[in-house]
Structures are given as C-alpha cells and as structure tokens.
PDB file of C-alpha atoms and ligand atoms in Angstrom:
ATOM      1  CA  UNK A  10     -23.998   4.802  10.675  1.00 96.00           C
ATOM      2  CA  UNK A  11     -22.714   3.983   7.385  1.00 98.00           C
ATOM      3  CA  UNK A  12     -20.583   6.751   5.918  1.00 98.00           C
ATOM      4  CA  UNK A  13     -18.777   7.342   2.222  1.00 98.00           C
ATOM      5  CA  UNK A  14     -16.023   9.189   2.241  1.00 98.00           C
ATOM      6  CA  UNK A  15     -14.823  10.936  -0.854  1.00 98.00           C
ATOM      7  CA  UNK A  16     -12.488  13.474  -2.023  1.00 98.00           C
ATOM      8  CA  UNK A  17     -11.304  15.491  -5.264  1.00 98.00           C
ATOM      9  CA  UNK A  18     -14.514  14.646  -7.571  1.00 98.00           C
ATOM     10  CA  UNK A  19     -12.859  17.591  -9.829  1.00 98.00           C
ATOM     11  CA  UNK A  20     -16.043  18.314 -11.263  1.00 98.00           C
ATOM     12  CA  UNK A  21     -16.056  14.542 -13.032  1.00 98.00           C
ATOM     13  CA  UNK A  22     -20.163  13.587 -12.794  1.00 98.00           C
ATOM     14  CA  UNK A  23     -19.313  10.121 -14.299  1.00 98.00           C
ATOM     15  CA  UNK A  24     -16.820   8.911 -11.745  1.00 98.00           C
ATOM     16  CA  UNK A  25     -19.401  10.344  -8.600  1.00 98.00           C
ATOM     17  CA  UNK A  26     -21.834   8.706 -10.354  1.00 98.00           C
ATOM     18  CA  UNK A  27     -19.861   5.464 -10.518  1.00 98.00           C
ATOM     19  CA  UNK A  28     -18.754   6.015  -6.696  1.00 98.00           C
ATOM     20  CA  UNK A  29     -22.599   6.569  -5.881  1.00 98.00           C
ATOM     21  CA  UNK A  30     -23.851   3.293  -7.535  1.00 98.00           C
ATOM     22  CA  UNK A  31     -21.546   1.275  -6.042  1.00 98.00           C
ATOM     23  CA  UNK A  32     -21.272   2.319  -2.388  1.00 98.00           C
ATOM     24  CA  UNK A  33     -24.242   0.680  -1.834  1.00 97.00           C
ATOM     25  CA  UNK A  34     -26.895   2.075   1.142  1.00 97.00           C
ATOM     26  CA  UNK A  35     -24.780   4.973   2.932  1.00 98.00           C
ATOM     27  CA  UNK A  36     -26.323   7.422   5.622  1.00 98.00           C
ATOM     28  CA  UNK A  37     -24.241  10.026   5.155  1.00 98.00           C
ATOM     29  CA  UNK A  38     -21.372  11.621   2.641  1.00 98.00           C
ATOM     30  CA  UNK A  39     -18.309  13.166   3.841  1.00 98.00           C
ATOM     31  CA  UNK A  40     -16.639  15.352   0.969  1.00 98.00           C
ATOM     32  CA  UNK A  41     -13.021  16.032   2.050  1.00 98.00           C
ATOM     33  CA  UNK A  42     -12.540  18.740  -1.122  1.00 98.00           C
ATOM     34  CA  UNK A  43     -11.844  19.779  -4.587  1.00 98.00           C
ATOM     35  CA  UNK A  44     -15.521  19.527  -5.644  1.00 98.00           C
ATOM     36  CA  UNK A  45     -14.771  21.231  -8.500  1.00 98.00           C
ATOM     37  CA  UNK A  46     -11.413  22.454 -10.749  1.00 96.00           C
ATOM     38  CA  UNK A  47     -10.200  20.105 -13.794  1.00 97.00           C
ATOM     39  CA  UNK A  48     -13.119  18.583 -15.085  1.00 98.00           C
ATOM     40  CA  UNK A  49     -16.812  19.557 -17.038  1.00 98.00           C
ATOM     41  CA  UNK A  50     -19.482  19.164 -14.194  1.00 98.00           C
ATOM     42  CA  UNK A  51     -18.564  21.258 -11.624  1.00 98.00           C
ATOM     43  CA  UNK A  52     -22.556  22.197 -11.550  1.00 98.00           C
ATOM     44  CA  UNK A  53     -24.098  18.838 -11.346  1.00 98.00           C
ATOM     45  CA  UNK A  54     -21.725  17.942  -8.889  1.00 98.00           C
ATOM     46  CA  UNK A  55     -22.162  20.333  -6.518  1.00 98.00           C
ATOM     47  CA  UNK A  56     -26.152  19.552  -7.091  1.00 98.00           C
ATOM     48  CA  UNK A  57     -25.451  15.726  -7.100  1.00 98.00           C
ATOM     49  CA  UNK A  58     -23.521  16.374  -3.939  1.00 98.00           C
ATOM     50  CA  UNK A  59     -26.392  18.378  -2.517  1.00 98.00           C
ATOM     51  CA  UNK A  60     -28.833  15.365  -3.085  1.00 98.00           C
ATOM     52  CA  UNK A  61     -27.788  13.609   0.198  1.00 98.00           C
ATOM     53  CA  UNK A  62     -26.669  15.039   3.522  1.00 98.00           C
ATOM     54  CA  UNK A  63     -23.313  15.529   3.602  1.00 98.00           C
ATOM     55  CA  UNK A  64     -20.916  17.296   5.643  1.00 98.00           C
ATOM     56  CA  UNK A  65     -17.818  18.884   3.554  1.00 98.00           C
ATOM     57  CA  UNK A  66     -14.667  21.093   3.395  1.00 98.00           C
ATOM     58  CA  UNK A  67     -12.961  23.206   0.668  1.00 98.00           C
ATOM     59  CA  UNK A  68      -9.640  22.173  -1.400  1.00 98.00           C
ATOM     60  CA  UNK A  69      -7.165  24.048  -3.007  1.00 97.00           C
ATOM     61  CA  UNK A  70      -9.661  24.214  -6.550  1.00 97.00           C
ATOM     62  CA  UNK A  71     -12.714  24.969  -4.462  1.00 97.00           C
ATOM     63  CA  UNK A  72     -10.838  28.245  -3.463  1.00 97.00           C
ATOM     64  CA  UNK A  73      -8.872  29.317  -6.757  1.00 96.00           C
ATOM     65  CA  UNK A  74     -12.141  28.981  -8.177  1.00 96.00           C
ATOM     66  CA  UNK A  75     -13.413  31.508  -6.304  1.00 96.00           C
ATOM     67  CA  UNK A  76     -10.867  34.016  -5.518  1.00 94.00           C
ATOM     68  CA  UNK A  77      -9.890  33.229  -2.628  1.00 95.00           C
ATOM     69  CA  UNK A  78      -6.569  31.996  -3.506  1.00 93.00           C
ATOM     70  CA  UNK A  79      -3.958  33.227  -6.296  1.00 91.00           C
ATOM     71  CA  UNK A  80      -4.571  31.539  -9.135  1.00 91.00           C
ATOM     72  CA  UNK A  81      -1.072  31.795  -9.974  1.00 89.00           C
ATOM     73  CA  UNK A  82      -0.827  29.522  -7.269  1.00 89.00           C
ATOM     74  CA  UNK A  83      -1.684  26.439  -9.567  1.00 93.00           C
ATOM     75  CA  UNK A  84       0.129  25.411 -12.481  1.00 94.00           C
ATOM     76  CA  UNK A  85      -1.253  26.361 -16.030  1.00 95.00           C
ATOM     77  CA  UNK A  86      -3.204  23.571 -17.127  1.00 96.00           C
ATOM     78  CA  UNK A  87      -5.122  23.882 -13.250  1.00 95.00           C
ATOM     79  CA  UNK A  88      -5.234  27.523 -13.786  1.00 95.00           C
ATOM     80  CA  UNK A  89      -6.909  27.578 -16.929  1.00 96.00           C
ATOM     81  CA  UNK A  90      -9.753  25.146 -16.117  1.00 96.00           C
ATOM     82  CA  UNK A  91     -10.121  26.664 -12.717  1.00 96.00           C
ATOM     83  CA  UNK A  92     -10.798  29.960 -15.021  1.00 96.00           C
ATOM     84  CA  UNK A  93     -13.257  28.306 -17.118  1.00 98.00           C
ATOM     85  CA  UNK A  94     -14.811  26.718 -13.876  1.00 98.00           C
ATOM     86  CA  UNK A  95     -15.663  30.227 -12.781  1.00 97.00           C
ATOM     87  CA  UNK A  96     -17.732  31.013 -15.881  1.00 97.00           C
ATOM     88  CA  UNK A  97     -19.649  28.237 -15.555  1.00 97.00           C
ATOM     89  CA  UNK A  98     -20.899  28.073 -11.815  1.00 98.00           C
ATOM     90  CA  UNK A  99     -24.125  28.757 -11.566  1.00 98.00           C
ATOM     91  CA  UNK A 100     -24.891  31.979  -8.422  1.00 98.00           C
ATOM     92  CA  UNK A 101     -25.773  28.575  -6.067  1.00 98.00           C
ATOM     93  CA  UNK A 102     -22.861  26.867  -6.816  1.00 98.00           C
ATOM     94  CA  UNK A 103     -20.567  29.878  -5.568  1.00 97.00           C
ATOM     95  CA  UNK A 104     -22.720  30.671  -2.565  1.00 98.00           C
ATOM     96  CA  UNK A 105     -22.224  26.728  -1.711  1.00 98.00           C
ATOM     97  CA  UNK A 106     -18.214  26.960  -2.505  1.00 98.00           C
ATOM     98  CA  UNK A 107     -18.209  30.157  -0.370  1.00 98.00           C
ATOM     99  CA  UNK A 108     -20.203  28.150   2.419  1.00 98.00           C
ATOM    100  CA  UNK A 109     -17.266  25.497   2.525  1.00 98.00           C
ATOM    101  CA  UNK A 110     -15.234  25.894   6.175  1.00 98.00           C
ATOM    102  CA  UNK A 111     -11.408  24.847   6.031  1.00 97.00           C
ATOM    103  CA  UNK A 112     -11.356  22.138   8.477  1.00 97.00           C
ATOM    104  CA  UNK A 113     -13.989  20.248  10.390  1.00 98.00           C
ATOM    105  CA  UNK A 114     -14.152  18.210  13.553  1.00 98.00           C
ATOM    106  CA  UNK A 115     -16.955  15.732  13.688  1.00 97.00           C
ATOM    107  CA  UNK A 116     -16.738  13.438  16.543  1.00 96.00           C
ATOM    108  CA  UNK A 117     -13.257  11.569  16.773  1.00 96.00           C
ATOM    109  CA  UNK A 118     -12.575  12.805  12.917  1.00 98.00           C
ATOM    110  CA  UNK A 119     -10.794  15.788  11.940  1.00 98.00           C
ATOM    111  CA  UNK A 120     -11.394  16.534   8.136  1.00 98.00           C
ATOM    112  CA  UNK A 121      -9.099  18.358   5.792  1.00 98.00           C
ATOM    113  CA  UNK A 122      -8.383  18.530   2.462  1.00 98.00           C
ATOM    114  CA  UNK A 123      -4.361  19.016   2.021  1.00 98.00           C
ATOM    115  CA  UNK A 124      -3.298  18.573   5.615  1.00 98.00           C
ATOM    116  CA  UNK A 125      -4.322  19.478   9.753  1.00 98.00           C
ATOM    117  CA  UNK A 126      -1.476  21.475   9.345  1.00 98.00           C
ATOM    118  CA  UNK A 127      -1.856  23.408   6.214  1.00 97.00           C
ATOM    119  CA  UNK A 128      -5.641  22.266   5.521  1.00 97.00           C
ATOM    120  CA  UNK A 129      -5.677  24.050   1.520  1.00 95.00           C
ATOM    121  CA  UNK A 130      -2.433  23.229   0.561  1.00 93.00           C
ATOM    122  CA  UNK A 131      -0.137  20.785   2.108  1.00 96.00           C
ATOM    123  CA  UNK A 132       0.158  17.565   0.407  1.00 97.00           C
ATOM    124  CA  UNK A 133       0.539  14.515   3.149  1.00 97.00           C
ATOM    125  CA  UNK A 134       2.784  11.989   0.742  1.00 94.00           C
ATOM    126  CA  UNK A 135       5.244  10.508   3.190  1.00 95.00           C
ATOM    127  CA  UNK A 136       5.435   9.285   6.579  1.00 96.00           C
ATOM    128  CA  UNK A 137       7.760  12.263   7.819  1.00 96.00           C
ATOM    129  CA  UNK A 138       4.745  14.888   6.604  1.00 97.00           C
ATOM    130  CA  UNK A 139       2.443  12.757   7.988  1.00 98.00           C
ATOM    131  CA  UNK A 140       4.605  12.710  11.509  1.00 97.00           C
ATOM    132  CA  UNK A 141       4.956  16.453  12.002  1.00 97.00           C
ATOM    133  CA  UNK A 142       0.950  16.541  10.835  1.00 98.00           C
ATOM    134  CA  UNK A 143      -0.147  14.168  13.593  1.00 98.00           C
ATOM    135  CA  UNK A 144       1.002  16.935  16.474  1.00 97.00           C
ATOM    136  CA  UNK A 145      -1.322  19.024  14.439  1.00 98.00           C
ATOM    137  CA  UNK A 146      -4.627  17.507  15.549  1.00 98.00           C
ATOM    138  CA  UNK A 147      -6.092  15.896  18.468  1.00 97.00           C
ATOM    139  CA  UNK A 148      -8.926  13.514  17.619  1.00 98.00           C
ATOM    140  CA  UNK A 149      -7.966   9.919  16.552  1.00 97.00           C
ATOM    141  CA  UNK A 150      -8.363  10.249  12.652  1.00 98.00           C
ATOM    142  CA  UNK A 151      -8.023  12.718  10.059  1.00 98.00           C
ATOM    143  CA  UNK A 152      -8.844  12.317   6.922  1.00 98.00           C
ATOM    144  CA  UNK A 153      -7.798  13.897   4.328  1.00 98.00           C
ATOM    145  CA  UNK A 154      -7.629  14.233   0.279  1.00 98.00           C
ATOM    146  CA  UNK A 155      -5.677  16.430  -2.383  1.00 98.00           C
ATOM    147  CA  UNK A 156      -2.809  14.022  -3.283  1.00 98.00           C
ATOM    148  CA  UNK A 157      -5.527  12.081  -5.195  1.00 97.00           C
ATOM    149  CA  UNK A 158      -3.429   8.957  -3.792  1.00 97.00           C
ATOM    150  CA  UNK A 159      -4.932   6.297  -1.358  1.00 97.00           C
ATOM    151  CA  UNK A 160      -3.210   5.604   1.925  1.00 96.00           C
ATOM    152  CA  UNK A 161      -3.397   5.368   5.385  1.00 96.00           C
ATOM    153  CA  UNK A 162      -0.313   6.393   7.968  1.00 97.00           C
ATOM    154  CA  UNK A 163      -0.380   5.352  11.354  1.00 97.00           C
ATOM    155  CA  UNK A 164       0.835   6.721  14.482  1.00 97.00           C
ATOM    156  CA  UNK A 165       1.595   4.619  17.486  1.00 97.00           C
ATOM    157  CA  UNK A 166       1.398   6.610  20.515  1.00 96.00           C
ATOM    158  CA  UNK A 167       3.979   4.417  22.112  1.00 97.00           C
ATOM    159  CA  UNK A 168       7.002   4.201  20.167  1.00 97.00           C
ATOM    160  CA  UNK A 169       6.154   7.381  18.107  1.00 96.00           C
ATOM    161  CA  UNK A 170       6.421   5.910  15.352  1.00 97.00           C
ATOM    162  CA  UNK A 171       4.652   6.347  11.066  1.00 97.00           C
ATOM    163  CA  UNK A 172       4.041   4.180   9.097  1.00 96.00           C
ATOM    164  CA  UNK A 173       1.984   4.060   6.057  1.00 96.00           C
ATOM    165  CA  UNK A 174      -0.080   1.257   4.340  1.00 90.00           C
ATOM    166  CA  UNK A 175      -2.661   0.346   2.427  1.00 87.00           C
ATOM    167  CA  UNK A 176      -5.570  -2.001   2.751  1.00 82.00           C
ATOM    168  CA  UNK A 177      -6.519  -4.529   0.197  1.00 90.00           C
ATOM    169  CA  UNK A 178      -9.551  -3.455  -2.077  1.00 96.00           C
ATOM    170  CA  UNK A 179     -13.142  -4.651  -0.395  1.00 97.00           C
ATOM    171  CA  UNK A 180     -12.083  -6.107   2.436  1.00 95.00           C
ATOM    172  CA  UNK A 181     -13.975  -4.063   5.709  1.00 93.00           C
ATOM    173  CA  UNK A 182     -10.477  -3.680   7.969  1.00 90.00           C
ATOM    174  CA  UNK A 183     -10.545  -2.595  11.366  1.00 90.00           C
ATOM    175  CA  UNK A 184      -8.404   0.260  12.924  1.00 89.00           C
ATOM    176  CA  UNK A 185      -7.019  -0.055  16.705  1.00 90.00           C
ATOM    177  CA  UNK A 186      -7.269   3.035  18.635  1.00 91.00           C
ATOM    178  CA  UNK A 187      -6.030   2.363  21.716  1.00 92.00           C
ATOM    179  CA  UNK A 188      -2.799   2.675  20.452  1.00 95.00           C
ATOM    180  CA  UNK A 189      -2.762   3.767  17.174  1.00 97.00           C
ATOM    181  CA  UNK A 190      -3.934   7.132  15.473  1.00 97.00           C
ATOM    182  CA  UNK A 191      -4.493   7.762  11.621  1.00 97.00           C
ATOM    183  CA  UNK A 192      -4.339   9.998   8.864  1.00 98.00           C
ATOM    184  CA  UNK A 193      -6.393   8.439   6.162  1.00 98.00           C
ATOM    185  CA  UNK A 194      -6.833   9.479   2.785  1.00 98.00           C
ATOM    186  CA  UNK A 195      -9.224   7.597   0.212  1.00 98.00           C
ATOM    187  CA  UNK A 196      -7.836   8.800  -3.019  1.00 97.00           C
ATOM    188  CA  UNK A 197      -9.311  10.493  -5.663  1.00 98.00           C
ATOM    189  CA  UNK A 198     -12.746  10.591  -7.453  1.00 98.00           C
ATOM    190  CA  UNK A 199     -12.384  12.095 -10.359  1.00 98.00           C
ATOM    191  CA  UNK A 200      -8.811  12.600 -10.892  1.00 98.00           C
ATOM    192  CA  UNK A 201      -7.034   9.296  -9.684  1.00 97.00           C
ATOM    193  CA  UNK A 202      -2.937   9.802  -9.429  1.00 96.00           C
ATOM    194  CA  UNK A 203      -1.687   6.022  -8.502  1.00 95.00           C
ATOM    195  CA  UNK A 204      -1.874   4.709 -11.648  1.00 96.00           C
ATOM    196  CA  UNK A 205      -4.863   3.590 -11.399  1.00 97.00           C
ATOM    197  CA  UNK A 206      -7.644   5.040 -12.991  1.00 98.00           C
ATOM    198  CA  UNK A 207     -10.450   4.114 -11.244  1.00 98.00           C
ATOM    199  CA  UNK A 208     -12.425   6.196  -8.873  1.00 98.00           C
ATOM    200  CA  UNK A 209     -11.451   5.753  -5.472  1.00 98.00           C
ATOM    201  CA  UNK A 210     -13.258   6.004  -2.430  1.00 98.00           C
ATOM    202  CA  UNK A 211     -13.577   4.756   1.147  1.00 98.00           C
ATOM    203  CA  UNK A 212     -16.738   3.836   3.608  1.00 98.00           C
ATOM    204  CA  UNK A 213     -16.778   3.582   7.117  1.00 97.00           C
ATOM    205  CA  UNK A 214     -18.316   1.710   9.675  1.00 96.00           C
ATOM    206  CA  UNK A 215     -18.569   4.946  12.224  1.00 94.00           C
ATOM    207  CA  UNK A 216     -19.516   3.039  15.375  1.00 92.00           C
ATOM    208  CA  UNK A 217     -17.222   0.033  14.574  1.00 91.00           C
ATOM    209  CA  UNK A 218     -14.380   2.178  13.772  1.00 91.00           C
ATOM    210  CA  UNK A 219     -14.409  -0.204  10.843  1.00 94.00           C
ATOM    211  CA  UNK A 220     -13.503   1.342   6.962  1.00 95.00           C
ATOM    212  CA  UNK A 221     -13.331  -0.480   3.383  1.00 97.00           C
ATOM    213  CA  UNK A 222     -11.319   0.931   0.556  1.00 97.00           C
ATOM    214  CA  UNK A 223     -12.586   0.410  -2.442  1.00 98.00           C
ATOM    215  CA  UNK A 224     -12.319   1.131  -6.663  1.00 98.00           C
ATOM    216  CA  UNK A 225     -14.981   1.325  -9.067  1.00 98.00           C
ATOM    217  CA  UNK A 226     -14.286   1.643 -12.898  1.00 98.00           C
ATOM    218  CA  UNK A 227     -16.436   4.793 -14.683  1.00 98.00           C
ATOM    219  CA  UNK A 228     -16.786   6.319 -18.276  1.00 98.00           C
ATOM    220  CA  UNK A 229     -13.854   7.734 -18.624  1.00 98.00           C
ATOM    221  CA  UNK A 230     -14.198   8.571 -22.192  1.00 98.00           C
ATOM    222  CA  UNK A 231     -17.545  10.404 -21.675  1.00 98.00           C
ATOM    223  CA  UNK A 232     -15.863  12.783 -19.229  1.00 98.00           C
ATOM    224  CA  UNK A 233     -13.060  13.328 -21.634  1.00 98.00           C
ATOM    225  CA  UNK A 234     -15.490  14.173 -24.478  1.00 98.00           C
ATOM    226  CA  UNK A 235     -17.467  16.314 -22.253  1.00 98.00           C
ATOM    227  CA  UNK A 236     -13.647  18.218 -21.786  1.00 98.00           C
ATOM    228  CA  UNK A 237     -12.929  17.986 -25.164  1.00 98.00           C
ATOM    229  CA  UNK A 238     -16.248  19.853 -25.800  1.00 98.00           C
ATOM    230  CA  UNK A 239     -15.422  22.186 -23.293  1.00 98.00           C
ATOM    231  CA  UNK A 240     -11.779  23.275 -24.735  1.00 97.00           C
ATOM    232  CA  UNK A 241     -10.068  22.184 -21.871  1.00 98.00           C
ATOM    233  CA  UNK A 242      -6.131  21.599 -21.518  1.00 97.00           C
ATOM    234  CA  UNK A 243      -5.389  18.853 -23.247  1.00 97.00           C
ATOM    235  CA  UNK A 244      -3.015  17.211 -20.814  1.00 96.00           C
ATOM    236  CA  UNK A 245      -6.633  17.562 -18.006  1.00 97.00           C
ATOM    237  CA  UNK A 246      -8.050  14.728 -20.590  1.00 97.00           C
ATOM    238  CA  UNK A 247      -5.026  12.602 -21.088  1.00 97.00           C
ATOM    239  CA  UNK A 248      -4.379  12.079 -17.820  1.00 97.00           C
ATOM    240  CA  UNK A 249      -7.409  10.452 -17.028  1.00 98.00           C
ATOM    241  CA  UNK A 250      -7.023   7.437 -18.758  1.00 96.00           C
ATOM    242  CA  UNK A 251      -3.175   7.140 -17.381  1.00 95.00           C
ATOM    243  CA  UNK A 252      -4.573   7.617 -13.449  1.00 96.00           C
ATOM    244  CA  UNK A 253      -2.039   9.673 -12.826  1.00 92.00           C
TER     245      UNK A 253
HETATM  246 ZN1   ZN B 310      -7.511  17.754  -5.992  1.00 62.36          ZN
END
C-alpha cells in the first residue's frame, strides 16, 4: 500500500494541488494537521482532502479555528487569519474539523501533529525533544508535522541514542527497525519553514517500511493573490516566497 503523507496544507489549494499531481498513484492519504489557518482555501481543502480516503488528525490551527483553543494562544498575524478562517468555513467544514481526533495509532504508526507528547502543541525541533518524545509512544514510527520543517530523528534502542537526518530528495530510503525507531516529519505543504519554498511531502512504502521525501514547486503567487484578495496579514504572503 502506497501512502502520502502530508502535513500543514494551511489552507494553500495550489501547493495540495502541486503535492497531488506529483505523488503519483497513492492508495491512501495520511494528513498529520493544520488543514487549515494562514492561507485562502481552507474550504476546498478540506473538500480536496475529502476526495480520497484519508485518515487524519487536528493541529494547533485546526483547533484555534474552532474554539477549541485560545486564540491568544497564536501570535497576531496566526490569530487574525485563524479569525477570518472561521467566517469562511462552510457548516461541513466545521463538523469535519470537529471530527478530527488528537492522535492516531494505525498499525506500527503513531500520528500527531506537534508531538506524542503534547500532540497540539509541542514542536519536535531537536534531538533532545525528540528523546524525551520517543518514551512517549510505543509503536515504531511517529510521524508528525507543525514545525513545517522536514526531518527524521532516530532512536537506537541499544545505545539510547538521537539522532536526526535527512534523506536526499527522491531517492525511496529504507528504515531499519530492528534496532532503530523514528519520529518522522515530512515538512510542510503549504507553509514551508526551511528555506525552501517548495511543498514538501513524504510517501511510504507501508509493507516495505520503505519512505521517499520529496519537493514539488507550486504557484506561489496565485496563493498570495488569493491572500491579498482576502486582506490577510501581510507578513502570511511574504513569507511564502522566503519558505520560511
Ligand atoms: Zn502548521
């Protein structure tokens, strides 16, 4: 079974679009969060999402969105689009936000958005985050989104040791399990913070254990016009362009 793994789309229909198109034939989606929040879709994604079957978890935006969270929680420029995001959604795209669970287990996978740990907020950036996390969980991966940054961290069971890495781009790698356990997270859709501004995104191999990290270039202006239309923050728009 051939599965794409995504996270933090932010509501940017050109750069799921992009991610779409170029994955290729795919069984099966697996949304790790932040559907929406940021961007001028957050409608079409969900619906675009909806398209194929998917299994998928809520992010931080997903719940400030709806109330579950504080939104003085996020900083302004987040709080201000994730108020304009709640105008917009349509009475089916809140019942599907509402649907999202906080963490899911699917085989040897744990999904969550920030962390095992903290699933809505934490952010997993370094290898001593990623250390405590791994005590956190019990199946062999977890994957996991909101730092819109690709990387994987690896635990060996033996020596208790973390170390993070990243794959080159389109090359399938395999993971070893007997030893080793992961926290993998494939970057960002539609809100890319590496410096890199394309769309990033992961597929996996689920029998083979075997992944493939990969970027695709989108439209970036055409979501920034949409924005622009939209009166979002300014710095939301910028920042595409910058990847960061
Ligand atoms: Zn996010």
């Amino acid at each position: 079974m051939r599965i794409l793994i995504l996270s933090d789309v932010h509501a940017n229909l050109a750069a799921l679009e992009a991610v779409l198109q170029d994955a290729g034939n795919f069984d099966m989606i697996w949304s790790l969060g932040d559907i929406v929040g940021y961007g001028p879709d957050p409608n079409a994604c969900i619906t675009r999402l909806n398209d194929f079957e998917h299994l998928a978890i809520a992010g931080n935006h997903d719940w400030g969105v709806l109330g579950k969270i504080d939104l003085a929680d996020f900083n302004p420029d987040a709080r201000q689009a994730n108020l304009w995001t709640r105008e917009q959604l349509t009475p089916q795209s809140f019942a599907y936000l509402q649907s999202l669970p906080e963490k899911l287990i699917q085989g040897d996978f744990t999904l969550a958005h920030g962390s095992p740990r903290h699933p809505i907020w934490e952010y997993i950036l370094h290898e001593s985050i990623a250390k405590i996390n791994f005590t956190h969980f019990e199946t062999t991966f977890c994957l996991v989104g909101h730092t819109h940054v690709p990387i994987i961290f690896q635990y060996d069971t033996e020596t208790s040791r973390c170390l993070a890495a990243m794959p080159p781009e389109r090359e399938p790698f395999q993971l070893e399990t007997n030893r080793y356990r992961y926290i993998i997270n494939p970057g960002g859709v539609g809100q890319p913070r590496d410096g890199d501004p394309r769309a990033a995104y992961m597929l996996l191999d689920l029998e083979e254990k075997v992944f493939e990290y990969r970027r695709v270039s989108y439209d970036i202006a055409a979501t920034q016009k949409k924005m622009r239309a939209a009166g979002l923050p300014f710095r939301l728009i910028a920042r595409l362009e910058l990847g960061w």
